[in-house]
XYZ file of C-alpha atoms in Angstrom:
153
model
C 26.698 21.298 10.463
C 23.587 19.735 11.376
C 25.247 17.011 13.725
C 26.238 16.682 17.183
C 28.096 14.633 19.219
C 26.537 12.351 22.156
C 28.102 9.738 24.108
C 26.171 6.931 25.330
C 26.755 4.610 28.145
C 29.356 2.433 26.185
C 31.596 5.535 25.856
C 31.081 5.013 21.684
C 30.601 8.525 20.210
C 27.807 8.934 17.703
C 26.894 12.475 15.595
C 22.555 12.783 16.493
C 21.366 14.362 13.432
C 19.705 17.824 14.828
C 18.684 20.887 12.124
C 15.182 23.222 12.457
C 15.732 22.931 7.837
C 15.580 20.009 5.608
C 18.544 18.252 5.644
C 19.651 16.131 2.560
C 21.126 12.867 3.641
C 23.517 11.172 1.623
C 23.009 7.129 0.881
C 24.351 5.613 3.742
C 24.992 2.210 5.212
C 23.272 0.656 7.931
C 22.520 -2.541 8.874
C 18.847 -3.603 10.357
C 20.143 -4.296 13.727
C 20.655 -0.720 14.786
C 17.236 0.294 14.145
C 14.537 0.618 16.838
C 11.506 0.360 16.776
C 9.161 2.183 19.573
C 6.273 -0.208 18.643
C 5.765 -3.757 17.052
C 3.803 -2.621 14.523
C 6.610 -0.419 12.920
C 8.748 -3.655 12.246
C 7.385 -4.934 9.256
C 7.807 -1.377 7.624
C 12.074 -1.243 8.668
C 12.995 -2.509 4.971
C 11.426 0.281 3.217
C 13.105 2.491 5.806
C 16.490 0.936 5.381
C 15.920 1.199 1.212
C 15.108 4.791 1.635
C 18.322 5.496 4.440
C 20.805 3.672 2.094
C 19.441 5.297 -0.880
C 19.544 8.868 0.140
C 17.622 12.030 0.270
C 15.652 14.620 1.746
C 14.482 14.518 5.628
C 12.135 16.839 7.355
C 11.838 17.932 10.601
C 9.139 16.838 12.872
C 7.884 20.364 13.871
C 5.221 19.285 16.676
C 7.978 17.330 18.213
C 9.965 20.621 18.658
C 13.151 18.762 19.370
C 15.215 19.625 16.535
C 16.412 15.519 16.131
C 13.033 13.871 14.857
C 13.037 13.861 11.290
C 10.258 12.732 8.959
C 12.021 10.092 5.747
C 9.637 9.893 3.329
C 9.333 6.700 1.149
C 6.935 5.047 -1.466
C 4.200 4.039 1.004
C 4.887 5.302 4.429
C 6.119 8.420 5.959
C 8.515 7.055 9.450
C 9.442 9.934 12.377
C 12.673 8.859 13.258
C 16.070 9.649 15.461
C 19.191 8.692 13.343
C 22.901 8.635 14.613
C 25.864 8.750 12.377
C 29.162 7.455 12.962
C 31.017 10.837 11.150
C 30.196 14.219 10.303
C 29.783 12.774 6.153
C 26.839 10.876 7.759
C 27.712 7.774 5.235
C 27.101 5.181 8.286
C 24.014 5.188 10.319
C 24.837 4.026 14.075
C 21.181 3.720 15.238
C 18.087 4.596 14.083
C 14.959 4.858 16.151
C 11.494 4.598 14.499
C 9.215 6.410 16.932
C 6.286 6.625 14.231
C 5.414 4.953 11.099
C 2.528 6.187 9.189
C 0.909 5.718 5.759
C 1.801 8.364 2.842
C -0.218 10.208 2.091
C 1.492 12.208 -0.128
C 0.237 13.154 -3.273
C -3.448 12.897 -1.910
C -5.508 16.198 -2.486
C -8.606 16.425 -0.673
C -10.803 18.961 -2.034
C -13.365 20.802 0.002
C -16.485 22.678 -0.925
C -17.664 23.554 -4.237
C -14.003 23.222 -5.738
C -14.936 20.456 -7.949
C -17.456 18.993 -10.470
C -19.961 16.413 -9.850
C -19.994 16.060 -13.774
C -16.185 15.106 -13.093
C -17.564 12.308 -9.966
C -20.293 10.673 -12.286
C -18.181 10.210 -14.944
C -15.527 7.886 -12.562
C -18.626 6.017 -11.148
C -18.899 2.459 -12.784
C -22.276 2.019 -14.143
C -22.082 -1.871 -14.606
C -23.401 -2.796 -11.615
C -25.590 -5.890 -11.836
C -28.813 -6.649 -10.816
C -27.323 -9.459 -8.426
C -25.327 -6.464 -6.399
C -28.440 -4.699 -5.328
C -30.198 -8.113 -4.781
C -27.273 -8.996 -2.438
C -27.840 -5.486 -1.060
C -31.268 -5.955 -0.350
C -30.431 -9.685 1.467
C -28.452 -7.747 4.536
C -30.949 -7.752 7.041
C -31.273 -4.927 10.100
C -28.178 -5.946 12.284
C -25.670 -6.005 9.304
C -25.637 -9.429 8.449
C -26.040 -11.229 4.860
C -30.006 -12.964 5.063
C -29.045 -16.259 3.221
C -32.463 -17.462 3.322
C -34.700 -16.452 -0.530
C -37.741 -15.734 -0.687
C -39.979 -17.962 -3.497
């Protein structure tokens, strides 16, 4: 199976989710408490991770990390490397979770490169209603970056 058992300090036993394949989680409980994040900025992001955790699914391995127990969850907006511990082998209870990285998705994005598209295609999503006033306003930005609010007669 593709948990373990670890003890921590405390004596509790958790399972530490380890696999080198995708590994299909099914929706779990967990409560906001026993996640961890490595930085601040990750906080604000822990609901969509918790949605995503309770909810189920796919999780991939974090191959750079070469550890076998940082997994990449996927949700709507942001793609989170994390550590999770179960409290069975079902993995229906998440014990801890630690967020080590919290990034935005970018999945679904194709960048294309070299002559593999159409600058018919471009022109065609470029809005053509610009105004006079937006290149007058682009002509009042003087050297250093600023907006010149001062008109000329």
């Amino acid at each position: 199976m593709a948990v373990i058992k670890k003890r921590n300090e405390s004596t509790e036993t958790r399972l530490l989710l380890e696999s080198d394949e995708p590994v299909e989680l099914p929706p779990a409980e967990i409560d906001e408490s026993v996640v961890i994040a490595q930085f601040e900025a990750h906080k604000p992001f822990v609901p969509e991770l918790l949605d995503a955790l309770r909810a189920g699914g796919w999780v991939e391995p974090v191959p750079v990390m070469m550890d076998g127990s940082t997994f990449v969850v996927h949700t709507a907006t942001r793609s989170f490397w994390v550590k999770l511990w179960h409290s069975s082998p079902e993995m229906t209870r998440v014990e801890r979770a630690q967020v080590i990285g919290c990034l935005p998705s970018t999945r679904g994005i194709q960048i294309l490169v070299g002559d593999e598209f159409d600058d018919e295609e471009l022109d065609e999503d470029y809005d053509d209603d610009d105004t006079d006033e937006d290149e007058d306003d682009m002509d009042s930005i003087d050297d250093d970056g600023e907006k010149d609010t001062r008109r000329e007669p």
